[in-house]
Coordinates of C-alpha atoms in Angstrom, one line a residue:
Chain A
X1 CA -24.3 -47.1 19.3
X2 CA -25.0 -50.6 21.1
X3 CA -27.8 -50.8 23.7
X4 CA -26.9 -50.5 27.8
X5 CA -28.2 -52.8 29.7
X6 CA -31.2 -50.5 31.1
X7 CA -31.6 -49.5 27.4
X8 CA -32.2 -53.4 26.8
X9 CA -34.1 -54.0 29.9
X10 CA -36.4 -50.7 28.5
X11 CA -36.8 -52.3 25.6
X12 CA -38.1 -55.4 26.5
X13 CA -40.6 -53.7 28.9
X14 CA -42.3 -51.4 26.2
X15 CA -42.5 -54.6 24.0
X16 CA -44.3 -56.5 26.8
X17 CA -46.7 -53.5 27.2
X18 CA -47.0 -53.2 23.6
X19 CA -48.0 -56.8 22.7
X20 CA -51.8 -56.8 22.9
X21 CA -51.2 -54.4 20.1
X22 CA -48.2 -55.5 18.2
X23 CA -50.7 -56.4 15.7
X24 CA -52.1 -53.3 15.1
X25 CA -49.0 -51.2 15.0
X26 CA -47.6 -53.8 12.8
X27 CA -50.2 -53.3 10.1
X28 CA -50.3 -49.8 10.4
X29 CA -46.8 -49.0 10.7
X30 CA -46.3 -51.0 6.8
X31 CA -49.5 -48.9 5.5
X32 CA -47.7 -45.7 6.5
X33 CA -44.3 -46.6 5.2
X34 CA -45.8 -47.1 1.8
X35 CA -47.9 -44.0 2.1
X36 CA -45.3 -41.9 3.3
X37 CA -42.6 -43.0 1.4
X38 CA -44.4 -44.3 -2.2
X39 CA -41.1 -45.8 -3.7
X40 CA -41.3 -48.6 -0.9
X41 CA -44.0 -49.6 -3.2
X42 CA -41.7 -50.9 -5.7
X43 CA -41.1 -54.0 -2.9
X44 CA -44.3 -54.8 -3.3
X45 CA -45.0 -55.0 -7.1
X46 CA -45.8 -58.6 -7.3
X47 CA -49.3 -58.6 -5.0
X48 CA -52.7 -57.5 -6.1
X49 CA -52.4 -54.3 -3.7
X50 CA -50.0 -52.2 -2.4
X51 CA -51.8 -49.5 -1.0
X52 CA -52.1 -48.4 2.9
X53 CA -54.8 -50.3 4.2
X54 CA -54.9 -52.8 2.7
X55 CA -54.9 -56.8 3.1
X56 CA -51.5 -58.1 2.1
X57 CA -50.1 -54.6 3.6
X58 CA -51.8 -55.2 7.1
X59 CA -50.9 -58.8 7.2
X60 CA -47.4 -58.1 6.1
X61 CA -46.6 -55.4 8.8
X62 CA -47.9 -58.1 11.3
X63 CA -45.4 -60.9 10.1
X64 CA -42.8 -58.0 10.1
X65 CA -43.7 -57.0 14.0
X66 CA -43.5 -60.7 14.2
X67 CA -40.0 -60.8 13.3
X68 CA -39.0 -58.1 15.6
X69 CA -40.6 -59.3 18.3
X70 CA -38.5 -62.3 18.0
X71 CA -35.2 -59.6 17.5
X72 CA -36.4 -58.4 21.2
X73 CA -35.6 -62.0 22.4
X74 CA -32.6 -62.0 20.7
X75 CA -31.5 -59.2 21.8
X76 CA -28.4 -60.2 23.2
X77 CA -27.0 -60.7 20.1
X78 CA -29.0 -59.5 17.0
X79 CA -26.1 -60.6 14.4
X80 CA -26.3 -64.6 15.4
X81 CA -29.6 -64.7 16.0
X82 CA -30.8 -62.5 12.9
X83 CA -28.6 -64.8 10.5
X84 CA -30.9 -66.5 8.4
X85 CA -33.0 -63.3 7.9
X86 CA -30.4 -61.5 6.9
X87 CA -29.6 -64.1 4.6
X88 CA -33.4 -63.8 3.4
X89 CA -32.8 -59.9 2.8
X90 CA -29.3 -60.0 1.2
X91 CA -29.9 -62.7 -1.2
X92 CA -33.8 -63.0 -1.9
X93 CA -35.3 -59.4 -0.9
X94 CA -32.4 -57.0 -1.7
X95 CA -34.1 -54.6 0.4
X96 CA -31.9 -51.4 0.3
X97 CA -31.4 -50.8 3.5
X98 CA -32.2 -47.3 3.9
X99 CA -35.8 -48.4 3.7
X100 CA -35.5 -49.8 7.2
X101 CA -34.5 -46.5 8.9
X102 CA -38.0 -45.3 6.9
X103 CA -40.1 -48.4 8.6
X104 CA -38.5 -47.8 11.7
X105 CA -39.9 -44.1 11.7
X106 CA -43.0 -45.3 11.1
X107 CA -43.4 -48.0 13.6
X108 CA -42.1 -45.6 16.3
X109 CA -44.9 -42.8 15.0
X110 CA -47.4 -45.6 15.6
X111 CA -45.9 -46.5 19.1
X112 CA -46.9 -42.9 19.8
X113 CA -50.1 -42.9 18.7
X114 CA -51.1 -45.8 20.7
X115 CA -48.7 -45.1 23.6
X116 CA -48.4 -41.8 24.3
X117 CA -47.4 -42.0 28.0
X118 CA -45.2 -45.0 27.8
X119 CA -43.7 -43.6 24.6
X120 CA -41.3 -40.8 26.8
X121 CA -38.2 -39.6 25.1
X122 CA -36.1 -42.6 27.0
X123 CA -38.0 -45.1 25.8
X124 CA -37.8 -43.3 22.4
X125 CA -34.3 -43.5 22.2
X126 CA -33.8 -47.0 23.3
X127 CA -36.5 -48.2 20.9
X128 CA -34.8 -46.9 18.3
X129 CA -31.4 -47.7 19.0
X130 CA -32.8 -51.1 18.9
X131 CA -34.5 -51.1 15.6
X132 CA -31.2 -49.8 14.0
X133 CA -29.2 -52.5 15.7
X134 CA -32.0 -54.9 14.0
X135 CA -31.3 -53.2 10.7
X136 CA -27.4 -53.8 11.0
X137 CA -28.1 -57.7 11.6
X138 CA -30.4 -57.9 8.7
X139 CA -27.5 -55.9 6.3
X140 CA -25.0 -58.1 7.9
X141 CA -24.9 -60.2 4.9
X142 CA -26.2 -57.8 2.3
X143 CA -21.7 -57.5 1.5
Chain B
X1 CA -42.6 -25.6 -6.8
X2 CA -44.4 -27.7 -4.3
X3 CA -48.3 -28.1 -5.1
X4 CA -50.8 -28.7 -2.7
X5 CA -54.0 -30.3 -2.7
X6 CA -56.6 -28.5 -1.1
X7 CA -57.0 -31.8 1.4
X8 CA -53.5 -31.1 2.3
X9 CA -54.0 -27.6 3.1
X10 CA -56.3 -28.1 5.0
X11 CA -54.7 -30.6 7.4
X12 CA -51.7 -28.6 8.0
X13 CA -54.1 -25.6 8.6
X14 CA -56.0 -27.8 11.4
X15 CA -53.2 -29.1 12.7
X16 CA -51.6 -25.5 13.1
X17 CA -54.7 -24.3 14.0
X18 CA -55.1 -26.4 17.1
X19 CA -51.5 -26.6 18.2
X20 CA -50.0 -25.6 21.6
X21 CA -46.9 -24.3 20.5
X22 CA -45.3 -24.3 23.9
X23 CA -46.1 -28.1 24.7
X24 CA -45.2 -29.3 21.3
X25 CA -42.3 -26.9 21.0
X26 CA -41.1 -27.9 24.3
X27 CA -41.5 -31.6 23.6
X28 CA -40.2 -32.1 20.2
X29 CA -36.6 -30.0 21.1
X30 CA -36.2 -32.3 24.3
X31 CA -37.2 -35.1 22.3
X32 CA -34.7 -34.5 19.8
X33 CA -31.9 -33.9 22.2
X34 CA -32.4 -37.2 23.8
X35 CA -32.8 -39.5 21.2
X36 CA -29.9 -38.0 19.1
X37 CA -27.7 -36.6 21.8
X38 CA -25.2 -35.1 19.4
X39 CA -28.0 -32.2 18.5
X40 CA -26.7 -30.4 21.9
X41 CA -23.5 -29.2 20.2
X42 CA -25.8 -26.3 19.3
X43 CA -26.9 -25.8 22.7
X44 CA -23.3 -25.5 24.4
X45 CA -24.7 -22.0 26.3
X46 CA -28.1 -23.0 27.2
X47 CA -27.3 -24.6 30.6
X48 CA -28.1 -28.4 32.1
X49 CA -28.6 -30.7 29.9
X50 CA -26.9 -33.2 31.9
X51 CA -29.7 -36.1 31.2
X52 CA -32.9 -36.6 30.0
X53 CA -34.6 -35.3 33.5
X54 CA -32.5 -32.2 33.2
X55 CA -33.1 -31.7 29.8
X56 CA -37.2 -31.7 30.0
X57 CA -36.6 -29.6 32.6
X58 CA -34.9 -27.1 31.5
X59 CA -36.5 -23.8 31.1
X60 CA -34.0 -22.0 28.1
X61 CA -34.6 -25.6 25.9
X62 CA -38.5 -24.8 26.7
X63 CA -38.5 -21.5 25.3
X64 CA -36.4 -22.4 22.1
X65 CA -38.4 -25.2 21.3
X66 CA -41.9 -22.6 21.2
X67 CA -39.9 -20.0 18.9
X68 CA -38.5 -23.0 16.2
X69 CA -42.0 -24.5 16.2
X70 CA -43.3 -20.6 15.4
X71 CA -40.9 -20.5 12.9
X72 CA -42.7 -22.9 11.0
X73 CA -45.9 -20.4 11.2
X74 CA -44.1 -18.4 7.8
X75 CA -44.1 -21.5 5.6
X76 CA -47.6 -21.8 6.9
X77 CA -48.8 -18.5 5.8
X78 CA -46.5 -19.1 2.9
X79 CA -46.6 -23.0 1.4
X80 CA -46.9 -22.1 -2.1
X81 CA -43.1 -20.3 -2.0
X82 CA -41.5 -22.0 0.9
X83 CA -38.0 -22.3 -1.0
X84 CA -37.9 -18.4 -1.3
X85 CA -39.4 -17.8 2.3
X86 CA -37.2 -19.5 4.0
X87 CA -33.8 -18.2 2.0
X88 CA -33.0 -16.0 4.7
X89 CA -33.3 -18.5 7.9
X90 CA -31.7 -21.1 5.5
X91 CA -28.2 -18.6 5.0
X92 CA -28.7 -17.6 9.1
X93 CA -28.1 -21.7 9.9
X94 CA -25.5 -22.2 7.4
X95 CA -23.7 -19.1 7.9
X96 CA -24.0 -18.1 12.0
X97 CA -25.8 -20.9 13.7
X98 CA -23.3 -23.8 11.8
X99 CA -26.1 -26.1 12.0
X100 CA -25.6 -29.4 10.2
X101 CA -28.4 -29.9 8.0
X102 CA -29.4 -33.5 8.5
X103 CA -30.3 -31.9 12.0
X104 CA -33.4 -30.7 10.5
X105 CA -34.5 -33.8 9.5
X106 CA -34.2 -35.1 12.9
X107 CA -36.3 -32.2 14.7
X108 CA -39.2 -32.9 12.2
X109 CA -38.8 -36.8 12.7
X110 CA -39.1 -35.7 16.1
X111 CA -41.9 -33.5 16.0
X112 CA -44.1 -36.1 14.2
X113 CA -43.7 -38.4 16.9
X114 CA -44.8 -35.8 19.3
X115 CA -48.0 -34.7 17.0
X116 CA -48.3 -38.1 16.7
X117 CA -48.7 -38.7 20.3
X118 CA -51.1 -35.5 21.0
X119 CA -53.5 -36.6 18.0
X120 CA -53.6 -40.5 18.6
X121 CA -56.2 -41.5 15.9
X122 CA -56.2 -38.1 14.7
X123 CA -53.2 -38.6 13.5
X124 CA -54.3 -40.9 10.1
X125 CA -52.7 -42.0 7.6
X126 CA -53.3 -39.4 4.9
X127 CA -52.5 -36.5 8.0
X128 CA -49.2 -38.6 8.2
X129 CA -48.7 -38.1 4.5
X130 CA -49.7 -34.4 4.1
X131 CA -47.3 -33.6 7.8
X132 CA -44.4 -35.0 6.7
X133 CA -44.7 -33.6 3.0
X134 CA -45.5 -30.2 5.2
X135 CA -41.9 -30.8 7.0
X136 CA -40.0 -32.4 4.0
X137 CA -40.6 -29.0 1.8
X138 CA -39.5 -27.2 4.9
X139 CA -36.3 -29.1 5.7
X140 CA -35.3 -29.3 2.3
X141 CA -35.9 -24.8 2.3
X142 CA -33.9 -24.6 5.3
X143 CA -30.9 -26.2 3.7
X144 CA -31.0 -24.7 0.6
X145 CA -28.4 -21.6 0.8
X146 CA -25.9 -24.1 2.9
X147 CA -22.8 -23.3 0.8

């Protein structure tokens, strides 16, 4: 399920819209997953709080939008250019990779909320055909 | 069996109590063939759905979408027995309708989003949580009897 070109070019427009409040959606996006879904919690054991909301939650959803952002420029091809993070998942996180179909949800419920015009159904489905193709370069070197 | 605090009852209540079935109906089922085209298999007699222009337009996909979205209005009226309510709409999609089950998940995925979009900041996190506990217990109901 790769991206067409107009599904790339799509992509990279919402993104642009999207970035005076990448922040935002980052943070909330991670507070939600955890809520949501509780046993992501058990990623976050080692940090003072894992609860939605707060501090090391918000600022970790941002450095995760971060790292997408940087997929959208990469888009071209996720596998090279996602190599050392998916080293960094396989071999230091271990994050099972279900969990990022459960982010992904999250982050495109939070697109909604704060886009709910630019959010149409085509932009849906090219958003998250690209989040999954993210998630297949960060397993790439899970095995 | 499922329980409920009253906080979450109260959510789903509101957000039932204030939702236009036909616009969020409507929405979520075109949403839901778009993003995961393979969901019109089930929809082989109900005309165009040639693109994603078509498909919003389309007048039969419409009218489906309202009567699914009142189908959630029994596990409404009925959250404390869901399982058992549904037992009967559970055997009709396993047994006529041959609908894969992970299909439900993907309709409710896909009628968050759309809540999501109506409510904006309405839509916090602890609504999140209750909603898609809400849609869980009624997914997981309407697969049951699959046998």
């Amino acid at each position: 399920m790769s991206l067409s070109a107009k599904q790339k070019a799509t992509v990279k427009d919402f993104f642009g819209k999207m970035s005076t409040r990448s922040d935002d959606i980052g943070a909330e996006a991670l507070s939600r997953l955890v809520a949501v879904y509780p046993q992501t919690k058990s990623y976050f054991a080692h940090w003072k709080s894992a609860s939605p909301g707060s501090a090391p939650v918000r600022k970790h959803g941002i450095t995760i939008m971060g790292g997408v952002y940087d997929a959208v420029g990469k888009i071209d091809d996720l596998k090279a250019g996602l190599l050392s993070l998916s080293e960094l998942h396989a071999f230091m996180l271990r994050v099972d990779p279900v969990n990022f179909k459960l982010l992904a949800h999250c982050m495109l419920v939070c697109m909604s909320m704060v886009f709910p015009e630019e959010f149409t159904p085509q932009v849906h489905v090219a958003v998250d055909k690209f989040l999954a193709q993210l998630a297949l370069a960060l397993c790439e070197k899970y095995r | 069996m499922v329980e409920w605090t009253d906080s979450e009852r109260a959510i789903i209540n509101s957000i039932f109590s204030n939702l236009d079935y036909e616009e969020i109906g409507r929405k979520s089922l075109c949403r839901c063939l778009i993003v995961y085209p393979w969901t019109q298999r089930y929809f082989g007699a109900f005309g165009n759905l040639y693109n994603a222009e078509t498909i919003m337009a389309n007048p039969l996909i419409a009218a489906h979408g309202t009567k699914i979205l009142h189908g959630l209005d029994r596990a409404l009226k009925n959250m404390d027995d869901i399982k058992n309510t549904y037992a009967e709409l559970s055997l009709l999609h396993s047994d006529k309708l041959h609908v894969d089950p992970d299909n439900f998940r993907l309709l409710a995925d896909c009628l968050t989003v759309v809540i999501a979009a109506k409510m904006g900041t309405a839509f916090t996190v602890e609504t999140q949580v209750a909603w898609q506990k809400f849609l869980s217990v009624v997914v997981s109901a309407l697969g049951r009897q699959y046998h």
